[in-house]
Amino acid sequence: MSLSELKFTDKKVMLLYLNKKTFQDDEGRLKEAVLYSLDNAINVVMVHEQDVNKGYCAFEQLFLQTPKELLARGLYNDIAIPLYRRKEYNAVSMRLLSKKLNDCISK
């Protein structure tokens, strides 16, 4: 695809990287950024790290550390895309992420 074939849009998307450190900031900046996105109809696309060396944690742990307000707002109603390290799986993760982002800006 050439640059001239790209479609530009004013739609916004927030990419939320989920790992063991997500929502662990003391100031709550990430929570506020996600709330801002939800309040302003900005799609939140989530990727869930699967590599232990990069902070993998079970999704159950993410639920426990996610602020209750975000859970109540349905943050996890959409499925997070697993982000794998292994080359073959990573290619699938990137394809799914690309499709999801494209779907968000094409609405």
Coordinates of C-alpha atoms in Angstrom, one line a residue:
M1 CA 0.0 0.0 0.0
S2 CA 1.4 3.4 -0.9
L3 CA 1.1 6.6 1.1
S4 CA -1.4 8.0 -1.4
E5 CA -3.7 5.0 -0.8
L6 CA -3.9 5.5 3.0
K7 CA -7.2 6.9 4.3
F8 CA -6.8 9.6 7.0
T9 CA -9.3 10.1 9.6
D10 CA -9.9 12.3 12.7
K11 CA -10.9 9.3 14.8
K12 CA -8.9 8.6 17.9
V13 CA -7.9 5.3 19.5
M14 CA -6.2 4.6 22.8
L15 CA -3.9 1.6 22.8
L16 CA -3.9 0.2 26.3
Y17 CA -0.9 -2.2 27.1
L18 CA -1.9 -4.7 29.8
N19 CA 0.8 -6.2 32.0
K20 CA 1.5 -6.6 35.7
K21 CA 2.2 -2.9 36.1
T22 CA -1.0 -1.7 34.5
F23 CA -2.9 0.7 36.8
Q24 CA -0.2 0.4 39.5
D25 CA 0.8 4.1 39.2
D26 CA 0.2 5.9 42.5
E27 CA -1.1 9.1 40.9
G28 CA -3.9 7.3 38.9
R29 CA -2.8 8.9 35.6
L30 CA -3.6 5.8 33.5
K31 CA -7.0 5.5 35.1
E32 CA -7.7 9.2 34.3
A33 CA -6.5 8.7 30.7
V34 CA -8.8 5.7 30.2
L35 CA -11.7 7.5 31.8
Y36 CA -11.1 10.4 29.4
S37 CA -11.1 8.1 26.5
L38 CA -14.4 6.4 27.6
D39 CA -16.0 9.8 28.3
N40 CA -15.0 11.1 24.8
A41 CA -16.0 8.1 22.7
I42 CA -12.4 7.2 22.0
N43 CA -12.0 3.5 21.4
V44 CA -9.8 1.7 23.8
V45 CA -7.9 -1.2 22.2
M46 CA -6.2 -3.5 24.6
V47 CA -3.2 -5.7 24.1
H48 CA -2.3 -8.3 26.8
E49 CA 1.4 -9.0 27.3
Q50 CA 2.1 -12.8 27.2
D51 CA 5.9 -12.7 27.8
V52 CA 6.9 -13.2 31.5
N53 CA 10.0 -11.1 30.9
K54 CA 7.9 -8.2 29.9
G55 CA 5.4 -8.3 32.7
Y56 CA 2.9 -11.0 31.8
C57 CA 0.2 -11.6 34.5
A58 CA -3.0 -13.6 34.4
F59 CA -6.1 -11.7 33.3
E60 CA -7.5 -12.4 36.7
Q61 CA -4.7 -10.3 38.2
L62 CA -5.6 -7.4 35.8
F63 CA -9.2 -7.5 37.1
L64 CA -7.9 -7.2 40.7
Q65 CA -5.7 -4.3 40.0
T66 CA -8.1 -2.4 37.6
P67 CA -9.9 0.5 39.3
K68 CA -13.5 -0.5 40.1
E69 CA -14.8 2.6 38.2
L70 CA -13.3 1.3 35.0
L71 CA -14.7 -2.2 35.6
A72 CA -18.1 -0.7 36.1
R73 CA -17.7 1.2 32.9
G74 CA -17.1 -2.0 31.0
L75 CA -13.5 -1.6 30.2
Y76 CA -13.0 -5.3 29.6
N77 CA -16.2 -5.9 27.6
D78 CA -14.1 -6.1 24.5
I79 CA -11.4 -8.8 24.4
A80 CA -7.8 -7.9 24.7
I81 CA -5.5 -9.0 22.0
P82 CA -2.8 -11.4 23.3
L83 CA 0.7 -10.0 22.6
Y84 CA 3.1 -13.0 22.0
R85 CA 6.9 -12.9 21.7
R86 CA 7.3 -16.0 19.5
K87 CA 7.7 -14.8 15.9
E88 CA 4.9 -16.9 14.5
Y89 CA 2.4 -15.9 17.2
N90 CA 3.5 -12.3 17.2
A91 CA 2.7 -12.1 13.5
V92 CA -0.9 -13.2 14.3
S93 CA -1.0 -10.7 17.3
M94 CA 0.1 -7.8 15.0
R95 CA -2.4 -8.8 12.3
L96 CA -5.3 -8.9 14.9
L97 CA -4.1 -5.5 16.3
S98 CA -3.9 -3.9 12.9
K99 CA -7.4 -5.2 12.0
K100 CA -8.8 -3.9 15.3
L101 CA -7.3 -0.5 14.9
N102 CA -8.5 -0.3 11.3
D103 CA -12.0 -1.3 12.4
C104 CA -12.0 1.4 15.0
I105 CA -11.1 4.2 12.6
S106 CA -13.4 2.9 9.9
K107 CA -16.6 3.1 11.9

